[in-house]
Amino acid sequence: MPITVRDVNEFRRQAPEILDVASAARFLGVSERVLIENVEKLAIPCRTIGRTMIFSRAALVRWVENLP
C-alpha cells in the first residue's frame, strides 16, 4: 500500500524528537536512499554515532524552512 501525503503529515505531527534514517526519510517524504545520498551534498543536519546516523526533528524542520 503506497504512503499518502496524509500518512506523512500524520507521522510528522507524531514523530519523536530523535529520528533514525528510516524515520527521518519518512518525515521528509523521501526514500532512505535519497536521504543518505544527500546528507553531505545538501548539508542535511545529522549526527553519526558509530555507523548509525541520527537526526533531530527540530533541526530538520529548521533546515527545510531555510531551503531556497
Short mmCIF file of C-alpha atoms in Angstrom, two decimals:
data_model
loop_
_atom_site.label_atom_id
_atom_site.label_comp_id
_atom_site.label_asym_id
_atom_site.label_seq_id
_atom_site.Cartn_x
_atom_site.Cartn_y
_atom_site.Cartn_z
CA MET A 1 0.00 0.00 0.00
CA PRO A 2 1.55 3.35 -1.03
CA ILE A 3 2.24 6.06 1.55
CA THR A 4 -0.04 9.05 1.11
CA VAL A 5 0.52 12.72 1.90
CA ARG A 6 -1.97 12.32 4.72
CA ASP A 7 0.15 9.48 6.19
CA VAL A 8 3.30 11.60 6.02
CA ASN A 9 1.59 14.60 7.61
CA GLU A 10 0.23 12.45 10.45
CA PHE A 11 3.68 10.97 11.03
CA ARG A 12 5.20 14.47 11.12
CA ARG A 13 2.80 15.50 13.88
CA GLN A 14 3.66 12.47 16.00
CA ALA A 15 7.37 11.98 15.18
CA PRO A 16 9.78 11.67 18.10
CA GLU A 17 12.48 14.29 18.70
CA ILE A 18 15.30 11.97 17.59
CA LEU A 19 14.87 10.08 14.33
CA ASP A 20 16.74 7.21 12.71
CA VAL A 21 17.32 7.13 8.94
CA ALA A 22 14.00 5.42 8.19
CA SER A 23 12.02 7.84 10.35
CA ALA A 24 13.87 10.92 9.06
CA ALA A 25 13.26 9.83 5.47
CA ARG A 26 9.57 9.34 6.20
CA PHE A 27 9.45 12.71 7.99
CA LEU A 28 10.92 14.42 4.91
CA GLY A 29 8.84 12.38 2.47
CA VAL A 30 11.79 10.83 0.65
CA SER A 31 13.31 7.36 0.44
CA GLU A 32 16.08 6.28 2.81
CA ARG A 33 18.42 6.03 -0.17
CA VAL A 34 17.72 9.61 -1.26
CA LEU A 35 18.22 10.87 2.29
CA ILE A 36 21.54 9.05 2.77
CA GLU A 37 22.84 10.12 -0.65
CA ASN A 38 22.06 13.77 0.07
CA VAL A 39 23.13 14.25 3.70
CA GLU A 40 26.50 15.70 2.76
CA LYS A 41 25.52 17.16 -0.61
CA LEU A 42 22.62 19.20 0.80
CA ALA A 43 24.02 19.68 4.33
CA ILE A 44 21.09 17.85 5.91
CA PRO A 45 21.68 18.11 9.66
CA CYS A 46 22.53 14.80 11.31
CA ARG A 47 24.92 13.18 13.73
CA THR A 48 26.73 9.90 13.33
CA ILE A 49 27.23 7.58 16.27
CA GLY A 50 29.44 4.75 15.14
CA ARG A 51 27.87 3.82 11.80
CA THR A 52 24.41 5.00 12.81
CA MET A 53 23.01 8.29 11.56
CA ILE A 54 20.52 10.10 13.79
CA PHE A 55 18.50 13.23 13.07
CA SER A 56 16.91 15.87 15.25
CA ARG A 57 13.33 16.59 14.23
CA ALA A 58 13.73 20.26 15.18
CA ALA A 59 16.95 20.56 13.14
CA LEU A 60 15.25 19.02 10.12
CA VAL A 61 12.36 21.48 10.40
CA ARG A 62 14.81 24.43 10.59
CA TRP A 63 16.75 23.03 7.62
CA VAL A 64 13.58 22.74 5.50
CA GLU A 65 12.47 26.25 6.48
CA ASN A 66 15.80 27.64 5.26
CA LEU A 67 15.80 25.93 1.86
CA PRO A 68 15.98 28.38 -1.04
#
